[in-house]
mmCIF file of C-alpha atoms and ligand atoms in Angstrom:
data_model
loop_
_atom_site.group_PDB
_atom_site.id
_atom_site.type_symbol
_atom_site.label_atom_id
_atom_site.label_comp_id
_atom_site.label_asym_id
_atom_site.label_seq_id
_atom_site.Cartn_x
_atom_site.Cartn_y
_atom_site.Cartn_z
ATOM 1 C CA MET A 1 77.074 65.464 24.631
ATOM 2 C CA SER A 2 76.350 61.758 24.945
ATOM 3 C CA THR A 3 73.222 60.338 23.345
ATOM 4 C CA ARG A 4 70.069 60.585 25.472
ATOM 5 C CA HIS A 5 67.850 57.520 25.665
ATOM 6 C CA PHE A 6 64.423 56.795 27.127
ATOM 7 C CA ARG A 7 64.880 53.332 28.625
ATOM 8 C CA THR A 8 62.845 54.089 31.743
ATOM 9 C CA LEU A 9 61.205 57.216 33.148
ATOM 10 C CA LEU A 10 64.378 57.815 35.163
ATOM 11 C CA ASP A 11 66.138 58.822 31.927
ATOM 12 C CA LEU A 12 64.293 62.151 32.250
ATOM 13 C CA GLU A 13 64.956 64.493 35.160
ATOM 14 C CA ALA A 14 61.771 65.461 37.006
ATOM 15 C CA ASP A 15 61.733 68.937 35.430
ATOM 16 C CA GLU A 16 62.388 67.483 31.961
ATOM 17 C CA LEU A 17 59.465 65.114 32.435
ATOM 18 C CA MET A 18 57.167 68.024 33.250
ATOM 19 C CA THR A 19 58.488 69.921 30.220
ATOM 20 C CA VAL A 20 57.634 66.948 28.004
ATOM 21 C CA LEU A 21 54.162 66.613 29.546
ATOM 22 C CA ASP A 22 53.471 70.344 29.155
ATOM 23 C CA ARG A 23 54.587 70.154 25.539
ATOM 24 C CA ALA A 24 52.382 67.087 24.984
ATOM 25 C CA ALA A 25 49.365 69.144 26.056
ATOM 26 C CA GLU A 26 50.430 71.945 23.718
ATOM 27 C CA LEU A 27 50.944 69.588 20.763
ATOM 28 C CA LYS A 28 47.498 68.124 21.424
ATOM 29 C CA ARG A 29 46.043 71.637 21.182
ATOM 30 C CA LEU A 30 48.013 72.455 18.020
ATOM 31 C CA ARG A 31 47.252 69.202 16.189
ATOM 32 C CA GLY A 32 45.745 69.858 12.789
ATOM 33 C CA THR A 33 46.434 73.619 12.893
ATOM 34 C CA SER A 34 48.895 75.594 10.776
ATOM 35 C CA GLU A 35 50.918 76.293 13.950
ATOM 36 C CA HIS A 36 51.739 72.625 14.513
ATOM 37 C CA PRO A 37 55.562 72.315 14.328
ATOM 38 C CA GLU A 38 57.609 69.850 12.256
ATOM 39 C CA PRO A 39 60.860 69.772 14.250
ATOM 40 C CA LEU A 40 61.914 66.368 12.859
ATOM 41 C CA ARG A 41 61.693 67.330 9.178
ATOM 42 C CA GLY A 42 64.109 65.242 7.084
ATOM 43 C CA LYS A 43 64.755 62.707 9.842
ATOM 44 C CA THR A 44 63.955 58.999 10.067
ATOM 45 C CA ILE A 45 62.763 57.084 13.123
ATOM 46 C CA VAL A 46 62.718 53.269 13.150
ATOM 47 C CA VAL A 47 60.112 51.324 15.135
ATOM 48 C CA LEU A 48 61.610 47.888 15.847
ATOM 49 C CA LEU A 49 59.167 45.300 17.182
ATOM 50 C CA GLU A 50 59.856 41.872 18.685
ATOM 51 C CA LYS A 51 56.298 41.636 20.070
ATOM 52 C CA ALA A 52 52.826 42.460 18.825
ATOM 53 C CA SER A 53 51.644 46.073 18.977
ATOM 54 C CA THR A 54 48.682 48.157 17.892
ATOM 55 C CA ARG A 55 48.868 51.434 19.853
ATOM 56 C CA THR A 56 52.623 51.783 20.175
ATOM 57 C CA ARG A 57 53.211 51.173 16.503
ATOM 58 C CA LEU A 58 50.382 53.399 15.311
ATOM 59 C CA SER A 59 50.930 56.257 17.741
ATOM 60 C CA PHE A 60 54.615 56.396 16.880
ATOM 61 C CA GLU A 61 54.062 56.081 13.114
ATOM 62 C CA VAL A 62 51.409 58.809 13.124
ATOM 63 C CA GLY A 63 53.333 61.007 15.545
ATOM 64 C CA ILE A 64 56.626 60.725 13.658
ATOM 65 C CA THR A 65 54.825 61.654 10.429
ATOM 66 C CA GLU A 66 53.141 64.641 12.076
ATOM 67 C CA LEU A 67 56.547 65.874 13.292
ATOM 68 C CA GLY A 68 57.719 65.917 9.687
ATOM 69 C CA ALA A 69 59.899 62.799 9.892
ATOM 70 C CA PHE A 70 59.762 59.452 8.126
ATOM 71 C CA ALA A 71 58.650 56.411 10.142
ATOM 72 C CA THR A 72 59.584 52.894 9.210
ATOM 73 C CA THR A 73 58.542 49.825 11.192
ATOM 74 C CA LEU A 74 60.619 46.661 11.280
ATOM 75 C CA ILE A 75 59.105 43.428 12.538
ATOM 76 C CA ALA A 76 62.274 41.942 13.994
ATOM 77 C CA LYS A 77 61.562 38.339 13.032
ATOM 78 C CA ASP A 78 61.340 39.377 9.376
ATOM 79 C CA THR A 79 64.760 41.055 9.512
ATOM 80 C CA GLN A 80 68.224 39.571 9.825
ATOM 81 C CA MET A 81 67.756 39.824 13.607
ATOM 82 C CA GLY A 82 65.346 36.929 13.188
ATOM 83 C CA ARG A 83 68.207 34.947 11.652
ATOM 84 C CA GLY A 84 70.590 35.756 14.463
ATOM 85 C CA GLU A 85 72.295 39.030 13.496
ATOM 86 C CA PRO A 86 73.652 40.392 16.800
ATOM 87 C CA LEU A 87 71.809 43.233 18.517
ATOM 88 C CA GLY A 88 75.018 45.278 18.680
ATOM 89 C CA ASP A 89 75.497 45.083 14.918
ATOM 90 C CA THR A 90 71.860 46.079 14.459
ATOM 91 C CA ALA A 91 72.447 49.082 16.744
ATOM 92 C CA ARG A 92 75.501 50.211 14.750
ATOM 93 C CA MET A 93 73.661 49.844 11.457
ATOM 94 C CA LEU A 94 70.547 51.723 12.711
ATOM 95 C CA THR A 95 72.841 54.545 13.839
ATOM 96 C CA ARG A 96 74.089 55.008 10.257
ATOM 97 C CA TYR A 97 70.580 55.240 8.770
ATOM 98 C CA ALA A 98 68.221 56.697 11.359
ATOM 99 C CA HIS A 99 67.931 59.422 13.994
ATOM 100 C CA GLY A 100 66.120 57.426 16.653
ATOM 101 C CA VAL A 101 64.743 53.953 17.333
ATOM 102 C CA VAL A 102 61.706 52.777 19.268
ATOM 103 C CA TYR A 103 62.338 49.238 20.459
ATOM 104 C CA ARG A 104 59.795 46.720 21.838
ATOM 105 C CA THR A 105 61.377 43.566 23.193
ATOM 106 C CA PHE A 106 61.416 40.863 25.876
ATOM 107 C CA GLY A 107 64.177 41.256 28.498
ATOM 108 C CA HIS A 108 64.940 44.809 29.590
ATOM 109 C CA ASP A 109 68.639 43.960 29.161
ATOM 110 C CA ARG A 110 68.003 44.068 25.399
ATOM 111 C CA ILE A 111 66.881 47.713 25.657
ATOM 112 C CA GLU A 112 70.077 48.454 27.587
ATOM 113 C CA ALA A 113 72.168 46.508 25.076
ATOM 114 C CA LEU A 114 70.721 48.317 22.049
ATOM 115 C CA ALA A 115 71.265 51.668 23.784
ATOM 116 C CA ALA A 116 74.834 50.748 24.696
ATOM 117 C CA ASP A 117 75.795 50.303 21.037
ATOM 118 C CA ALA A 118 73.525 52.910 19.444
ATOM 119 C CA GLY A 119 74.658 56.438 18.708
ATOM 120 C CA ILE A 120 71.024 57.530 18.368
ATOM 121 C CA PRO A 121 68.294 57.792 21.027
ATOM 122 C CA VAL A 122 66.735 54.447 21.969
ATOM 123 C CA ILE A 123 63.144 54.684 23.202
ATOM 124 C CA ASN A 124 61.741 51.754 25.159
ATOM 125 C CA GLY A 125 58.509 50.771 23.427
ATOM 126 C CA LEU A 126 57.912 48.090 26.120
ATOM 127 C CA SER A 127 60.168 45.545 27.779
ATOM 128 C CA GLU A 128 59.350 42.880 30.345
ATOM 129 C CA LEU A 129 60.282 45.356 33.090
ATOM 130 C CA TYR A 130 59.060 48.775 31.914
ATOM 131 C CA HIS A 131 56.675 50.552 29.536
ATOM 132 C CA PRO A 132 57.632 54.213 30.046
ATOM 133 C CA CYS A 133 55.932 55.634 26.920
ATOM 134 C CA GLN A 134 52.604 54.400 28.239
ATOM 135 C CA LEU A 135 53.199 56.262 31.503
ATOM 136 C CA LEU A 136 53.773 59.536 29.653
ATOM 137 C CA ALA A 137 50.269 59.175 28.204
ATOM 138 C CA ASP A 138 48.848 58.059 31.537
ATOM 139 C CA MET A 139 50.303 61.076 33.340
ATOM 140 C CA GLN A 140 49.013 63.377 30.605
ATOM 141 C CA THR A 141 45.546 61.867 31.070
ATOM 142 C CA ILE A 142 45.692 62.345 34.850
ATOM 143 C CA ARG A 143 46.781 65.964 34.435
ATOM 144 C CA GLU A 144 43.775 66.598 32.176
ATOM 145 C CA HIS A 145 41.639 65.451 35.095
ATOM 146 C CA THR A 146 43.481 67.276 37.914
ATOM 147 C CA ASN A 147 44.233 70.632 36.325
ATOM 148 C CA GLY A 148 47.867 69.714 35.765
ATOM 149 C CA ARG A 149 48.612 68.227 39.179
ATOM 150 C CA LEU A 150 50.461 64.941 39.692
ATOM 151 C CA GLU A 151 52.033 65.308 43.124
ATOM 152 C CA GLY A 152 49.823 63.784 45.779
ATOM 153 C CA VAL A 153 47.292 62.362 43.325
ATOM 154 C CA ARG A 154 46.200 59.001 44.766
ATOM 155 C CA VAL A 155 46.705 56.269 42.170
ATOM 156 C CA THR A 156 45.755 52.662 42.874
ATOM 157 C CA TRP A 157 47.124 49.821 40.782
ATOM 158 C CA VAL A 158 45.292 46.497 41.144
ATOM 159 C CA GLY A 159 46.808 43.437 39.494
ATOM 160 C CA ASP A 160 50.119 42.044 38.353
ATOM 161 C CA GLY A 161 53.398 43.629 39.454
ATOM 162 C CA ASN A 162 54.369 43.824 35.793
ATOM 163 C CA ASN A 163 56.033 46.287 33.402
ATOM 164 C CA MET A 164 53.146 48.737 33.834
ATOM 165 C CA ALA A 165 53.156 48.512 37.632
ATOM 166 C CA ASN A 166 56.930 49.073 37.641
ATOM 167 C CA SER A 167 56.496 52.098 35.400
ATOM 168 C CA TRP A 168 53.865 53.559 37.735
ATOM 169 C CA ILE A 169 56.373 53.160 40.566
ATOM 170 C CA LEU A 170 58.976 55.164 38.638
ATOM 171 C CA ALA A 171 56.287 57.761 37.867
ATOM 172 C CA ALA A 172 55.761 58.052 41.633
ATOM 173 C CA GLU A 173 59.531 58.351 42.066
ATOM 174 C CA ARG A 174 59.705 61.260 39.580
ATOM 175 C CA THR A 175 56.492 63.148 40.393
ATOM 176 C CA GLY A 176 55.402 62.330 43.944
ATOM 177 C CA LEU A 177 52.085 60.834 42.899
ATOM 178 C CA GLN A 178 50.839 58.697 45.765
ATOM 179 C CA LEU A 179 50.810 55.107 44.571
ATOM 180 C CA THR A 180 49.166 52.062 46.141
ATOM 181 C CA ILE A 181 49.603 48.642 44.562
ATOM 182 C CA ALA A 182 47.444 45.602 45.312
ATOM 183 C CA CYS A 183 48.831 42.319 44.013
ATOM 184 C CA PRO A 184 48.762 38.696 45.145
ATOM 185 C CA GLU A 185 51.835 37.305 46.883
ATOM 186 C CA GLY A 186 54.351 36.100 44.301
ATOM 187 C CA TYR A 187 53.329 38.801 41.800
ATOM 188 C CA ASP A 188 55.061 41.755 43.428
ATOM 189 C CA PRO A 189 56.577 44.555 41.354
ATOM 190 C CA HIS A 190 60.309 44.888 40.674
ATOM 191 C CA ALA A 191 62.069 45.476 44.014
ATOM 192 C CA PRO A 192 64.676 47.957 42.657
ATOM 193 C CA ALA A 193 61.854 50.170 41.365
ATOM 194 C CA LEU A 194 60.237 50.182 44.830
ATOM 195 C CA GLU A 195 63.620 50.979 46.376
ATOM 196 C CA ALA A 196 64.174 53.873 43.963
ATOM 197 C CA ALA A 197 60.784 55.376 44.861
ATOM 198 C CA ALA A 198 61.444 54.980 48.583
ATOM 199 C CA LYS A 199 64.867 56.596 48.215
ATOM 200 C CA ALA A 200 63.255 59.572 46.467
ATOM 201 C CA GLY A 201 60.888 59.939 49.446
ATOM 202 C CA HIS A 202 57.847 58.657 47.525
ATOM 203 C CA SER A 203 57.302 55.219 49.073
ATOM 204 C CA VAL A 204 54.758 53.013 47.364
ATOM 205 C CA ARG A 205 52.267 51.002 49.452
ATOM 206 C CA VAL A 206 52.028 47.331 48.441
ATOM 207 C CA LEU A 207 48.886 45.627 49.761
ATOM 208 C CA ARG A 208 47.275 42.222 49.262
ATOM 209 C CA ASP A 209 43.664 43.401 49.525
ATOM 210 C CA PRO A 210 42.439 44.980 46.256
ATOM 211 C CA VAL A 211 39.288 46.438 47.830
ATOM 212 C CA GLU A 212 41.212 48.173 50.619
ATOM 213 C CA ALA A 213 43.676 49.515 48.035
ATOM 214 C CA CYS A 214 40.885 51.339 46.172
ATOM 215 C CA ILE A 215 39.645 53.338 49.173
ATOM 216 C CA GLY A 216 39.836 57.055 48.390
ATOM 217 C CA ALA A 217 41.710 56.630 45.090
ATOM 218 C CA ASP A 218 41.651 59.429 42.499
ATOM 219 C CA VAL A 219 42.769 57.024 39.765
ATOM 220 C CA VAL A 220 42.181 53.271 39.601
ATOM 221 C CA THR A 221 44.151 51.320 37.037
ATOM 222 C CA THR A 222 45.048 47.794 36.026
ATOM 223 C CA ASP A 223 46.434 45.675 33.180
ATOM 224 C CA VAL A 224 46.197 42.121 31.909
ATOM 225 C CA PHE A 225 47.050 39.314 34.336
ATOM 226 C CA ALA A 226 49.192 37.510 31.729
ATOM 227 C CA SER A 227 51.456 39.788 29.697
ATOM 228 C CA MET A 228 52.950 39.060 26.289
ATOM 229 C CA GLY A 229 55.307 36.105 26.671
ATOM 230 C CA GLN A 230 53.341 34.717 29.669
ATOM 231 C CA GLU A 231 50.550 33.088 27.660
ATOM 232 C CA GLU A 232 51.343 29.630 29.067
ATOM 233 C CA GLU A 233 50.818 30.906 32.621
ATOM 234 C CA ALA A 234 47.351 32.276 31.829
ATOM 235 C CA THR A 235 45.376 29.582 33.702
ATOM 236 C CA LYS A 236 47.582 29.691 36.791
ATOM 237 C CA ARG A 237 47.449 33.472 36.789
ATOM 238 C CA ALA A 238 43.648 33.543 36.414
ATOM 239 C CA GLN A 239 43.486 31.582 39.693
ATOM 240 C CA ALA A 240 46.086 33.713 41.464
ATOM 241 C CA PHE A 241 44.259 36.913 40.500
ATOM 242 C CA ALA A 242 40.759 35.773 41.532
ATOM 243 C CA GLY A 243 39.101 38.754 43.226
ATOM 244 C CA PHE A 244 41.407 41.291 41.570
ATOM 245 C CA MET A 245 39.058 42.383 38.769
ATOM 246 C CA ILE A 246 38.230 46.119 38.879
ATOM 247 C CA ASP A 247 34.470 46.087 39.234
ATOM 248 C CA GLY A 248 31.732 48.361 40.519
ATOM 249 C CA GLU A 249 32.415 47.368 44.131
ATOM 250 C CA LYS A 250 36.030 48.503 43.943
ATOM 251 C CA MET A 251 35.218 51.694 42.007
ATOM 252 C CA ALA A 252 32.641 52.509 44.707
ATOM 253 C CA LYS A 253 35.479 52.541 47.283
ATOM 254 C CA ALA A 254 37.388 55.121 45.267
ATOM 255 C CA ASP A 255 36.748 58.876 45.347
ATOM 256 C CA PRO A 256 33.389 59.631 43.654
ATOM 257 C CA GLY A 257 35.283 61.641 41.021
ATOM 258 C CA ALA A 258 37.838 58.892 40.364
ATOM 259 C CA ILE A 259 38.815 57.898 36.846
ATOM 260 C CA PHE A 260 39.690 54.446 35.493
ATOM 261 C CA LEU A 261 42.736 53.865 33.284
ATOM 262 C CA HIS A 262 43.995 50.804 31.368
ATOM 263 C CA CYS A 263 46.897 50.764 28.916
ATOM 264 C CA LEU A 264 44.986 48.315 26.649
ATOM 265 C CA PRO A 265 44.471 45.772 25.226
ATOM 266 C CA ALA A 266 41.909 44.845 27.908
ATOM 267 C CA HIS A 267 40.139 41.604 28.743
ATOM 268 C CA ARG A 268 36.626 42.455 29.896
ATOM 269 C CA GLY A 269 35.499 40.102 32.668
ATOM 270 C CA GLU A 270 39.089 39.281 33.662
ATOM 271 C CA GLU A 271 41.056 42.267 35.021
ATOM 272 C CA VAL A 272 38.214 44.771 34.468
ATOM 273 C CA ALA A 273 34.427 44.566 34.333
ATOM 274 C CA GLY A 274 32.841 45.756 31.098
ATOM 275 C CA ALA A 275 30.687 48.180 33.101
ATOM 276 C CA VAL A 276 33.850 49.910 34.381
ATOM 277 C CA ILE A 277 35.955 50.135 31.223
ATOM 278 C CA ASP A 278 32.912 51.126 29.156
ATOM 279 C CA GLY A 279 31.409 53.251 31.944
ATOM 280 C CA PRO A 280 31.406 56.990 32.726
ATOM 281 C CA GLN A 281 34.579 56.968 34.865
ATOM 282 C CA SER A 282 36.706 55.341 32.158
ATOM 283 C CA ARG A 283 39.252 57.541 30.360
ATOM 284 C CA VAL A 284 40.902 54.739 28.374
ATOM 285 C CA TRP A 285 40.306 56.264 24.938
ATOM 286 C CA ASP A 286 41.760 59.634 25.968
ATOM 287 C CA GLN A 287 44.645 57.653 27.449
ATOM 288 C CA ALA A 288 45.220 55.764 24.184
ATOM 289 C CA GLU A 289 45.034 59.015 22.202
ATOM 290 C CA ASN A 290 47.520 60.676 24.526
ATOM 291 C CA ARG A 291 50.164 58.147 23.488
ATOM 292 C CA LEU A 292 50.358 60.156 20.275
ATOM 293 C CA HIS A 293 50.787 63.585 21.861
ATOM 294 C CA ALA A 294 53.117 62.483 24.657
ATOM 295 C CA GLN A 295 55.438 60.573 22.336
ATOM 296 C CA LYS A 296 55.568 63.479 19.897
ATOM 297 C CA ALA A 297 56.739 65.668 22.774
ATOM 298 C CA LEU A 298 59.280 63.022 23.771
ATOM 299 C CA LEU A 299 60.609 62.700 20.204
ATOM 300 C CA GLU A 300 60.902 66.463 19.869
ATOM 301 C CA PHE A 301 62.828 66.551 23.160
ATOM 302 C CA LEU A 302 65.191 63.673 22.310
ATOM 303 C CA VAL A 303 65.608 63.939 18.548
ATOM 304 C CA GLY A 304 64.348 67.381 17.494
HETATM 305 N N1 CP B 401 49.300 49.945 25.346
HETATM 306 C C1 CP B 401 50.086 49.456 24.376
HETATM 307 O O1 CP B 401 51.338 49.546 24.435
HETATM 308 O O2 CP B 401 49.418 48.884 23.353
HETATM 309 P P1 CP B 401 50.025 48.037 22.149
HETATM 310 O O3 CP B 401 50.519 46.736 22.734
HETATM 311 O O4 CP B 401 48.871 47.853 21.219
HETATM 312 O O5 CP B 401 51.160 48.794 21.535
HETATM 313 N N1 NVA B 402 51.714 44.200 30.465
HETATM 314 C C1 NVA B 402 51.318 44.152 29.076
HETATM 315 C C2 NVA B 402 51.230 45.508 28.490
HETATM 316 C C3 NVA B 402 50.774 45.547 27.060
HETATM 317 C C4 NVA B 402 50.712 46.926 26.494
HETATM 318 C C5 NVA B 402 52.309 43.286 28.305
HETATM 319 O O1 NVA B 402 53.520 43.404 28.533
HETATM 320 O O2 NVA B 402 51.883 42.466 27.498
#
């Protein structure tokens, strides 16, 4: 069988995705007990980073260890990659040493390129286009709130049409969650992702009005206005996203039982008001924790 990768959510069939999410909930329950499994005993997983990371690095390192495997993190600029060793040669070399690689990079084509030359599973730890591991945790967090349901859950994304927005769109494609996106013109999500969702019969609404987008939402979520690599655009983006901060007014439009999610790191007073992210509807710490459980389930599925 050819090597399975996790480049985007579409690398898992819908039923496989639910299997992984169910297992994530089970691993969360078993954590710290004598029944917790170690299906990766004797294996090595490499975490290869071309961008900064706190949660992705830590949740993978801890999760890999808890599955009985050895985790080693490479900061790409400190390796021979930083001196120009080709990605393909890196892929071939990783294949000889390790049993899986988590890769955080810039262009999504680099995820595809590493996977093309790797004989071991490549897991996208964030690219400019997608952040699928984060969505596993986000869906796990939603299911904790909805008694396991994803289909039909009304999710509103307010902000940039970035890697997180694109990943939400593919989550809608796979699960039928009902997604609304509010973004300013010029900051739309990736068109092929929208087309994929529409083709699957789970069209995503794209609006310009962030207040309208929040009406009746079960989940309200956002992310930074300037992602890693876009630091120089920060001022221009702050202007373009004026009025897009998730604040009390927007949360009041959502369902009274709505929750707030953010992949973190967050900028209070920019994309989210402190009163929202630190308030009673926020589930961001459960969401961050769920990175650990969801990725353990993913690793067990791909590498175990
Ligand atoms: N949410 C997330 O991926 O966080 P890090 O950038 O800290 O890994
Ligand atoms: N959109 C953000 C997500 C960080 C986890 C970025 O790419 O920087």
